[in-house]
PDB file of C-alpha atoms in Angstrom:
ATOM      1  CA  UNK A 349      68.993  33.971 209.834  1.00 30.00           C
ATOM      2  CA  UNK A 350      67.379  30.656 210.793  1.00 35.00           C
ATOM      3  CA  UNK A 351      68.213  29.061 214.138  1.00 35.00           C
ATOM      4  CA  UNK A 352      66.453  26.028 215.566  1.00 36.00           C
ATOM      5  CA  UNK A 353      63.778  26.219 212.899  1.00 35.00           C
ATOM      6  CA  UNK A 354      62.947  29.860 213.735  1.00 42.00           C
ATOM      7  CA  UNK A 355      63.844  33.038 211.925  1.00 46.00           C
ATOM      8  CA  UNK A 356      65.991  35.324 214.084  1.00 46.00           C
ATOM      9  CA  UNK A 357      66.056  39.076 213.619  1.00 50.00           C
ATOM     10  CA  UNK A 358      69.680  40.231 213.780  1.00 49.00           C
ATOM     11  CA  UNK A 359      68.575  43.771 214.700  1.00 51.00           C
ATOM     12  CA  UNK A 360      67.456  42.544 218.126  1.00 51.00           C
ATOM     13  CA  UNK A 361      71.015  41.370 218.775  1.00 56.00           C
ATOM     14  CA  UNK A 362      72.823  44.394 217.367  1.00 65.00           C
ATOM     15  CA  UNK A 363      75.882  45.299 219.405  1.00 75.00           C
ATOM     16  CA  UNK A 364      78.538  47.997 219.315  1.00 85.00           C
ATOM     17  CA  UNK A 365      82.200  47.218 218.678  1.00 88.00           C
ATOM     18  CA  UNK A 366      82.859  48.381 222.252  1.00 89.00           C
ATOM     19  CA  UNK A 367      81.114  48.227 225.608  1.00 92.00           C
ATOM     20  CA  UNK A 368      78.875  51.335 225.858  1.00 93.00           C
ATOM     21  CA  UNK A 369      78.984  51.133 229.654  1.00 93.00           C
ATOM     22  CA  UNK A 370      82.722  51.890 229.564  1.00 94.00           C
ATOM     23  CA  UNK A 371      82.297  55.239 227.787  1.00 95.00           C
ATOM     24  CA  UNK A 372      82.824  58.352 229.898  1.00 96.00           C
ATOM     25  CA  UNK A 373      81.159  60.943 227.627  1.00 97.00           C
ATOM     26  CA  UNK A 374      79.550  61.403 224.217  1.00 97.00           C
ATOM     27  CA  UNK A 375      79.851  64.550 222.076  1.00 97.00           C
ATOM     28  CA  UNK A 376      77.279  65.003 219.295  1.00 97.00           C
ATOM     29  CA  UNK A 377      78.159  67.282 216.376  1.00 95.00           C
ATOM     30  CA  UNK A 378      74.644  67.852 214.977  1.00 94.00           C
ATOM     31  CA  UNK A 379      71.109  66.560 214.740  1.00 91.00           C
ATOM     32  CA  UNK A 380      70.878  64.723 211.418  1.00 90.00           C
ATOM     33  CA  UNK A 381      69.720  61.166 211.999  1.00 89.00           C
ATOM     34  CA  UNK A 382      72.894  59.581 210.568  1.00 88.00           C
ATOM     35  CA  UNK A 383      74.768  61.182 213.476  1.00 91.00           C
ATOM     36  CA  UNK A 384      72.273  60.907 216.336  1.00 92.00           C
ATOM     37  CA  UNK A 385      70.154  57.916 215.336  1.00 91.00           C
ATOM     38  CA  UNK A 386      71.985  55.286 217.410  1.00 92.00           C
ATOM     39  CA  UNK A 387      72.055  57.265 220.651  1.00 95.00           C
ATOM     40  CA  UNK A 388      68.933  55.539 222.058  1.00 95.00           C
ATOM     41  CA  UNK A 389      70.485  52.166 221.246  1.00 93.00           C
ATOM     42  CA  UNK A 390      73.729  53.259 222.921  1.00 95.00           C
ATOM     43  CA  UNK A 391      71.797  54.078 226.089  1.00 95.00           C
ATOM     44  CA  UNK A 392      69.786  50.872 225.824  1.00 93.00           C
ATOM     45  CA  UNK A 393      73.032  48.898 225.591  1.00 93.00           C
ATOM     46  CA  UNK A 394      74.399  50.403 228.790  1.00 93.00           C
ATOM     47  CA  UNK A 395      75.783  53.919 228.282  1.00 95.00           C
ATOM     48  CA  UNK A 396      75.138  55.854 231.503  1.00 94.00           C
ATOM     49  CA  UNK A 397      76.980  59.151 230.928  1.00 96.00           C
ATOM     50  CA  UNK A 398      76.185  62.600 229.596  1.00 97.00           C
ATOM     51  CA  UNK A 399      75.686  63.630 225.957  1.00 97.00           C
ATOM     52  CA  UNK A 400      77.211  67.025 225.118  1.00 98.00           C
ATOM     53  CA  UNK A 401      75.887  69.004 222.170  1.00 97.00           C
ATOM     54  CA  UNK A 402      74.766  72.478 221.111  1.00 97.00           C
ATOM     55  CA  UNK A 403      71.519  73.713 222.674  1.00 97.00           C
ATOM     56  CA  UNK A 404      69.793  73.916 219.272  1.00 96.00           C
ATOM     57  CA  UNK A 405      70.862  70.367 218.452  1.00 96.00           C
ATOM     58  CA  UNK A 406      69.427  69.222 221.770  1.00 96.00           C
ATOM     59  CA  UNK A 407      66.058  70.633 220.671  1.00 95.00           C
ATOM     60  CA  UNK A 408      66.321  69.127 217.197  1.00 94.00           C
ATOM     61  CA  UNK A 409      67.126  65.586 218.243  1.00 94.00           C
ATOM     62  CA  UNK A 410      64.046  65.485 220.436  1.00 94.00           C
ATOM     63  CA  UNK A 411      62.030  65.805 217.217  1.00 93.00           C
ATOM     64  CA  UNK A 412      64.291  63.499 215.198  1.00 92.00           C
ATOM     65  CA  UNK A 413      64.558  60.634 217.677  1.00 95.00           C
ATOM     66  CA  UNK A 414      60.918  60.636 218.721  1.00 93.00           C
ATOM     67  CA  UNK A 415      59.920  60.462 215.064  1.00 90.00           C
ATOM     68  CA  UNK A 416      62.425  57.641 214.407  1.00 89.00           C
ATOM     69  CA  UNK A 417      61.113  55.640 217.365  1.00 92.00           C
ATOM     70  CA  UNK A 418      57.485  56.023 216.278  1.00 90.00           C
ATOM     71  CA  UNK A 419      58.300  54.974 212.712  1.00 89.00           C
ATOM     72  CA  UNK A 420      60.240  51.957 213.981  1.00 87.00           C
ATOM     73  CA  UNK A 421      57.347  50.963 216.224  1.00 89.00           C
ATOM     74  CA  UNK A 422      54.848  51.212 213.351  1.00 89.00           C
ATOM     75  CA  UNK A 423      57.154  49.223 211.067  1.00 90.00           C
ATOM     76  CA  UNK A 424      57.618  46.464 213.644  1.00 90.00           C
ATOM     77  CA  UNK A 425      53.857  46.242 214.246  1.00 89.00           C
ATOM     78  CA  UNK A 426      53.291  45.731 210.537  1.00 90.00           C
ATOM     79  CA  UNK A 427      56.029  43.096 210.311  1.00 90.00           C
ATOM     80  CA  UNK A 428      54.755  41.276 213.379  1.00 90.00           C
ATOM     81  CA  UNK A 429      51.277  40.939 211.892  1.00 90.00           C
ATOM     82  CA  UNK A 430      52.872  39.170 208.930  1.00 91.00           C
ATOM     83  CA  UNK A 431      55.107  37.054 211.191  1.00 90.00           C
ATOM     84  CA  UNK A 432      52.137  35.971 213.301  1.00 89.00           C
ATOM     85  CA  UNK A 433      50.443  34.575 210.194  1.00 89.00           C
ATOM     86  CA  UNK A 434      53.660  32.648 209.423  1.00 90.00           C
ATOM     87  CA  UNK A 435      53.974  31.301 212.970  1.00 90.00           C
ATOM     88  CA  UNK A 436      57.165  33.240 213.723  1.00 90.00           C
ATOM     89  CA  UNK A 437      58.173  34.915 216.979  1.00 90.00           C
ATOM     90  CA  UNK A 438      57.486  38.668 217.159  1.00 90.00           C
ATOM     91  CA  UNK A 439      60.269  41.193 216.638  1.00 88.00           C
ATOM     92  CA  UNK A 440      61.217  44.062 218.906  1.00 87.00           C
ATOM     93  CA  UNK A 441      62.278  47.523 217.682  1.00 87.00           C
ATOM     94  CA  UNK A 442      65.900  48.500 218.163  1.00 87.00           C
ATOM     95  CA  UNK A 443      64.678  51.116 220.629  1.00 89.00           C
ATOM     96  CA  UNK A 444      61.467  52.692 221.838  1.00 91.00           C
ATOM     97  CA  UNK A 445      60.249  56.103 223.008  1.00 92.00           C
ATOM     98  CA  UNK A 446      61.388  55.315 226.546  1.00 93.00           C
ATOM     99  CA  UNK A 447      64.966  54.950 225.292  1.00 94.00           C
ATOM    100  CA  UNK A 448      64.649  58.292 223.505  1.00 95.00           C
ATOM    101  CA  UNK A 449      63.476  59.956 226.712  1.00 96.00           C
ATOM    102  CA  UNK A 450      66.529  58.529 228.484  1.00 96.00           C
ATOM    103  CA  UNK A 451      68.763  60.130 225.844  1.00 97.00           C
ATOM    104  CA  UNK A 452      67.029  63.473 226.312  1.00 96.00           C
ATOM    105  CA  UNK A 453      67.570  63.320 230.079  1.00 96.00           C
ATOM    106  CA  UNK A 454      71.313  62.908 229.506  1.00 97.00           C
ATOM    107  CA  UNK A 455      71.742  65.925 227.207  1.00 97.00           C
ATOM    108  CA  UNK A 456      74.029  68.772 228.259  1.00 97.00           C
ATOM    109  CA  UNK A 457      73.261  71.803 226.046  1.00 97.00           C
ATOM    110  CA  UNK A 458      76.257  73.986 225.145  1.00 97.00           C
ATOM    111  CA  UNK A 459      76.868  77.206 223.217  1.00 97.00           C
ATOM    112  CA  UNK A 460      79.387  77.983 220.502  1.00 97.00           C
ATOM    113  CA  UNK A 461      82.891  79.247 221.262  1.00 96.00           C
ATOM    114  CA  UNK A 462      82.910  78.411 224.979  1.00 97.00           C
ATOM    115  CA  UNK A 463      85.680  76.144 226.187  1.00 97.00           C
ATOM    116  CA  UNK A 464      84.689  73.876 229.059  1.00 96.00           C
ATOM    117  CA  UNK A 465      86.170  70.934 230.944  1.00 96.00           C
ATOM    118  CA  UNK A 466      84.634  67.706 229.716  1.00 95.00           C
ATOM    119  CA  UNK A 467      86.631  65.342 231.951  1.00 95.00           C
ATOM    120  CA  UNK A 468      89.841  65.760 233.974  1.00 94.00           C
ATOM    121  CA  UNK A 469      92.534  66.642 231.454  1.00 94.00           C
ATOM    122  CA  UNK A 470      90.046  66.974 228.586  1.00 96.00           C
ATOM    123  CA  UNK A 471      88.519  70.269 227.427  1.00 97.00           C
ATOM    124  CA  UNK A 472      85.810  70.750 224.797  1.00 97.00           C
ATOM    125  CA  UNK A 473      84.649  73.616 222.582  1.00 98.00           C
ATOM    126  CA  UNK A 474      82.014  73.742 219.847  1.00 98.00           C
ATOM    127  CA  UNK A 475      82.339  76.031 216.830  1.00 97.00           C
ATOM    128  CA  UNK A 476      79.706  76.822 214.201  1.00 96.00           C
ATOM    129  CA  UNK A 477      79.871  74.357 211.295  1.00 94.00           C
ATOM    130  CA  UNK A 478      77.510  76.357 209.043  1.00 90.00           C
ATOM    131  CA  UNK A 479      75.561  73.188 208.203  1.00 89.00           C
ATOM    132  CA  UNK A 480      72.169  73.008 209.934  1.00 90.00           C
ATOM    133  CA  UNK A 481      70.895  74.684 213.076  1.00 92.00           C
ATOM    134  CA  UNK A 482      73.244  73.887 215.961  1.00 93.00           C
ATOM    135  CA  UNK A 483      75.753  71.957 213.837  1.00 95.00           C
ATOM    136  CA  UNK A 484      79.215  72.077 215.356  1.00 97.00           C
ATOM    137  CA  UNK A 485      82.875  71.556 214.647  1.00 96.00           C
ATOM    138  CA  UNK A 486      84.219  69.805 217.746  1.00 97.00           C
ATOM    139  CA  UNK A 487      87.519  70.917 219.309  1.00 98.00           C
ATOM    140  CA  UNK A 488      88.966  68.708 222.057  1.00 98.00           C
ATOM    141  CA  UNK A 489      92.138  69.423 224.046  1.00 97.00           C
ATOM    142  CA  UNK A 490      93.782  66.508 225.859  1.00 96.00           C
ATOM    143  CA  UNK A 491      96.534  66.907 228.470  1.00 93.00           C
ATOM    144  CA  UNK A 492      97.921  63.665 229.878  1.00 82.00           C
ATOM    145  CA  UNK A 493     100.826  65.359 231.623  1.00 81.00           C
ATOM    146  CA  UNK A 494     103.130  65.380 228.592  1.00 84.00           C
ATOM    147  CA  UNK A 495     101.813  68.548 227.008  1.00 87.00           C
ATOM    148  CA  UNK A 496      98.474  69.473 225.518  1.00 93.00           C
ATOM    149  CA  UNK A 497      97.337  68.074 222.168  1.00 95.00           C
ATOM    150  CA  UNK A 498      94.300  69.111 220.156  1.00 97.00           C
ATOM    151  CA  UNK A 499      91.821  66.974 218.208  1.00 96.00           C
ATOM    152  CA  UNK A 500      89.359  68.543 215.749  1.00 97.00           C
ATOM    153  CA  UNK A 501      86.323  66.683 214.373  1.00 96.00           C
ATOM    154  CA  UNK A 502      84.784  68.537 211.444  1.00 92.00           C
ATOM    155  CA  UNK A 503      81.286  67.057 211.517  1.00 88.00           C
ATOM    156  CA  UNK A 504      79.330  68.044 208.404  1.00 88.00           C
ATOM    157  CA  UNK A 505      80.516  71.466 207.209  1.00 89.00           C
ATOM    158  CA  UNK A 506      78.126  73.666 205.277  1.00 85.00           C
ATOM    159  CA  UNK A 507      79.189  75.654 202.194  1.00 82.00           C
ATOM    160  CA  UNK A 508      79.735  79.390 202.527  1.00 83.00           C
ATOM    161  CA  UNK A 509      76.717  81.513 201.723  1.00 82.00           C
ATOM    162  CA  UNK A 510      74.102  79.005 202.889  1.00 82.00           C
ATOM    163  CA  UNK A 511      70.889  80.932 203.581  1.00 84.00           C
ATOM    164  CA  UNK A 512      69.873  81.350 207.224  1.00 85.00           C
ATOM    165  CA  UNK A 513      73.081  79.740 208.533  1.00 88.00           C
ATOM    166  CA  UNK A 514      76.362  81.530 209.229  1.00 90.00           C
ATOM    167  CA  UNK A 515      79.502  80.416 207.432  1.00 91.00           C
ATOM    168  CA  UNK A 516      81.574  77.786 209.223  1.00 93.00           C
ATOM    169  CA  UNK A 517      84.046  79.101 211.810  1.00 95.00           C
ATOM    170  CA  UNK A 518      87.661  78.673 210.601  1.00 95.00           C
ATOM    171  CA  UNK A 519      89.829  76.465 212.833  1.00 95.00           C
ATOM    172  CA  UNK A 520      93.433  77.671 212.897  1.00 93.00           C
ATOM    173  CA  UNK A 521      95.288  74.763 214.514  1.00 94.00           C
ATOM    174  CA  UNK A 522      95.067  71.078 215.390  1.00 96.00           C
ATOM    175  CA  UNK A 523      97.328  68.115 216.064  1.00 95.00           C
ATOM    176  CA  UNK A 524      94.834  65.682 214.558  1.00 95.00           C
ATOM    177  CA  UNK A 525      91.814  66.253 212.301  1.00 95.00           C
ATOM    178  CA  UNK A 526      88.944  63.811 211.735  1.00 94.00           C
ATOM    179  CA  UNK A 527      86.860  65.001 208.789  1.00 89.00           C
ATOM    180  CA  UNK A 528      83.565  64.062 207.167  1.00 81.00           C
ATOM    181  CA  UNK A 529      84.011  63.265 203.465  1.00 76.00           C
ATOM    182  CA  UNK A 530      80.593  62.352 202.065  1.00 70.00           C
ATOM    183  CA  UNK A 531      81.003  64.794 199.170  1.00 68.00           C
ATOM    184  CA  UNK A 532      84.778  64.781 199.145  1.00 68.00           C
ATOM    185  CA  UNK A 533      85.021  63.661 195.510  1.00 73.00           C
ATOM    186  CA  UNK A 534      82.657  66.157 193.897  1.00 75.00           C
ATOM    187  CA  UNK A 535      81.883  69.849 193.593  1.00 78.00           C
ATOM    188  CA  UNK A 536      78.460  71.317 194.207  1.00 76.00           C
ATOM    189  CA  UNK A 537      77.133  73.478 191.412  1.00 79.00           C
ATOM    190  CA  UNK A 538      76.705  77.178 192.200  1.00 82.00           C
ATOM    191  CA  UNK A 539      73.626  77.895 194.310  1.00 82.00           C
ATOM    192  CA  UNK A 540      72.475  80.505 191.790  1.00 84.00           C
ATOM    193  CA  UNK A 541      71.923  77.760 189.209  1.00 89.00           C
ATOM    194  CA  UNK A 542      69.687  75.877 191.618  1.00 86.00           C
ATOM    195  CA  UNK A 543      67.662  79.004 192.369  1.00 87.00           C
ATOM    196  CA  UNK A 544      67.150  79.681 188.655  1.00 91.00           C
ATOM    197  CA  UNK A 545      66.032  76.093 188.140  1.00 91.00           C
ATOM    198  CA  UNK A 546      63.412  76.365 190.896  1.00 89.00           C
ATOM    199  CA  UNK A 547      61.996  79.473 189.228  1.00 90.00           C
ATOM    200  CA  UNK A 548      61.951  77.723 185.827  1.00 91.00           C
ATOM    201  CA  UNK A 549      60.157  74.677 187.269  1.00 91.00           C
ATOM    202  CA  UNK A 550      57.513  76.897 188.847  1.00 91.00           C
ATOM    203  CA  UNK A 551      57.030  78.799 185.570  1.00 89.00           C
ATOM    204  CA  UNK A 552      56.635  75.555 183.609  1.00 91.00           C
ATOM    205  CA  UNK A 553      54.162  74.113 186.125  1.00 89.00           C
ATOM    206  CA  UNK A 554      52.103  77.291 186.161  1.00 88.00           C
ATOM    207  CA  UNK A 555      51.995  77.381 182.340  1.00 89.00           C
ATOM    208  CA  UNK A 556      50.767  73.773 182.185  1.00 89.00           C
ATOM    209  CA  UNK A 557      48.364  74.076 185.111  1.00 88.00           C
ATOM    210  CA  UNK A 558      50.326  71.537 187.134  1.00 87.00           C
ATOM    211  CA  UNK A 559      51.560  71.133 190.690  1.00 90.00           C
ATOM    212  CA  UNK A 560      55.103  70.946 192.059  1.00 89.00           C
ATOM    213  CA  UNK A 561      56.144  68.324 194.618  1.00 89.00           C
ATOM    214  CA  UNK A 562      59.568  68.841 196.201  1.00 85.00           C
ATOM    215  CA  UNK A 563      60.990  65.973 198.286  1.00 86.00           C
ATOM    216  CA  UNK A 564      63.270  67.532 200.874  1.00 83.00           C
ATOM    217  CA  UNK A 565      64.976  66.674 204.147  1.00 81.00           C
ATOM    218  CA  UNK A 566      62.839  67.754 207.093  1.00 81.00           C
ATOM    219  CA  UNK A 567      65.878  69.363 208.761  1.00 84.00           C
ATOM    220  CA  UNK A 568      67.799  71.966 206.804  1.00 81.00           C
ATOM    221  CA  UNK A 569      66.478  71.632 203.263  1.00 82.00           C
ATOM    222  CA  UNK A 570      62.826  72.356 204.067  1.00 86.00           C
ATOM    223  CA  UNK A 571      63.763  75.491 205.977  1.00 88.00           C
ATOM    224  CA  UNK A 572      66.059  76.624 203.168  1.00 87.00           C
ATOM    225  CA  UNK A 573      63.277  76.181 200.617  1.00 87.00           C
ATOM    226  CA  UNK A 574      60.943  78.287 202.753  1.00 88.00           C
ATOM    227  CA  UNK A 575      63.625  80.968 202.824  1.00 88.00           C
ATOM    228  CA  UNK A 576      63.900  81.016 199.024  1.00 89.00           C
ATOM    229  CA  UNK A 577      60.110  81.075 198.639  1.00 90.00           C
ATOM    230  CA  UNK A 578      59.951  84.125 200.885  1.00 90.00           C
ATOM    231  CA  UNK A 579      62.848  85.873 199.159  1.00 91.00           C
ATOM    232  CA  UNK A 580      61.510  85.314 195.620  1.00 90.00           C
ATOM    233  CA  UNK A 581      57.836  85.490 196.485  1.00 91.00           C
ATOM    234  CA  UNK A 582      57.095  88.276 193.995  1.00 90.00           C
ATOM    235  CA  UNK A 583      59.581  87.229 191.313  1.00 89.00           C
ATOM    236  CA  UNK A 584      58.268  83.644 191.200  1.00 90.00           C
ATOM    237  CA  UNK A 585      54.625  84.744 191.395  1.00 87.00           C
ATOM    238  CA  UNK A 586      54.028  82.653 194.511  1.00 89.00           C
ATOM    239  CA  UNK A 587      50.900  84.570 195.499  1.00 87.00           C
ATOM    240  CA  UNK A 588      49.171  82.446 192.848  1.00 85.00           C
ATOM    241  CA  UNK A 589      50.280  79.225 194.553  1.00 86.00           C
ATOM    242  CA  UNK A 590      49.202  77.379 197.680  1.00 86.00           C
ATOM    243  CA  UNK A 591      52.306  76.149 199.515  1.00 86.00           C
ATOM    244  CA  UNK A 592      52.072  73.243 201.966  1.00 86.00           C
ATOM    245  CA  UNK A 593      54.668  71.551 204.155  1.00 84.00           C
ATOM    246  CA  UNK A 594      53.311  68.009 204.142  1.00 84.00           C
ATOM    247  CA  UNK A 595      55.534  66.839 206.992  1.00 83.00           C
ATOM    248  CA  UNK A 596      54.680  67.113 210.684  1.00 85.00           C
ATOM    249  CA  UNK A 597      58.373  66.669 211.519  1.00 84.00           C
ATOM    250  CA  UNK A 598      59.462  69.493 209.192  1.00 85.00           C
ATOM    251  CA  UNK A 599      56.836  71.758 210.778  1.00 87.00           C
ATOM    252  CA  UNK A 600      58.175  70.945 214.256  1.00 90.00           C
ATOM    253  CA  UNK A 601      61.704  71.682 213.045  1.00 88.00           C
ATOM    254  CA  UNK A 602      60.572  75.098 211.747  1.00 88.00           C
ATOM    255  CA  UNK A 603      59.455  75.873 215.314  1.00 90.00           C
ATOM    256  CA  UNK A 604      62.884  74.859 216.629  1.00 91.00           C
ATOM    257  CA  UNK A 605      64.497  77.193 214.088  1.00 89.00           C
ATOM    258  CA  UNK A 606      62.162  79.939 215.257  1.00 89.00           C
ATOM    259  CA  UNK A 607      63.296  79.480 218.865  1.00 92.00           C
ATOM    260  CA  UNK A 608      66.971  79.819 217.938  1.00 91.00           C
ATOM    261  CA  UNK A 609      66.945  82.837 215.625  1.00 88.00           C
ATOM    262  CA  UNK A 610      69.991  84.252 217.411  1.00 91.00           C
ATOM    263  CA  UNK A 611      72.019  81.698 215.417  1.00 88.00           C
ATOM    264  CA  UNK A 612      70.860  83.051 212.046  1.00 88.00           C
ATOM    265  CA  UNK A 613      73.151  84.985 209.731  1.00 83.00           C
ATOM    266  CA  UNK A 614      70.991  88.109 209.753  1.00 70.00           C
ATOM    267  CA  UNK A 615      73.607  90.268 208.035  1.00 62.00           C
ATOM    268  CA  UNK A 616      74.701  87.875 205.317  1.00 49.00           C
ATOM    269  CA  UNK A 617      71.330  86.600 204.072  1.00 49.00           C
TER     270      UNK A 617
END
């Protein structure tokens, strides 16, 4: 956008469709950046309340949001060097590390399957969504004096049999359901086919003297891959390979997983 002969960065003016200062509470389902990534901006724009989430998610978003803020800062610095050469005003990041720290100070860590009063007339409970560490299905009961009604927000629900994670907790009743639907129009192929393909790729690379590079999400996918490498270590001949996690964030997330092993599905996987 050009105003008054100067280029204006719309990100510096980004607003919510509501006044963040009027919110009473925020409930976070899980730590993937598409769910938590705007929390620092929410705080920066005036939200002053608490943020309720599972204890493991509280640990994860510290890693996620600090990384996002550092990347944004580095990106803005690079852009501003180019803008300075063009005689344009410098840009500011949507949020900075200080905004992330403010989010972290507002976190209220919760556990699964414990109903608590969120606000007068509003109760909250988190149930295991079987997605990533700390991911939750959100149950909210509202009583405005005309009888209690129940809202359920699914969040992202993991498929049954996901390694490390427990299966999602079934929810038996609700008056209203809000559901994620990213993959609502497709079926995932059986996990066994994916596992066989990994083994075949490793065999082919070993036969040709090559390397294998696996792009993977730092939260969830990287930890699942490590699980499969450990489980099929002998079968896939991994003692002949050097395995590296080339991601500081993924390594930090592994430590968060290590601290919350009580959430693992020890019996099922």
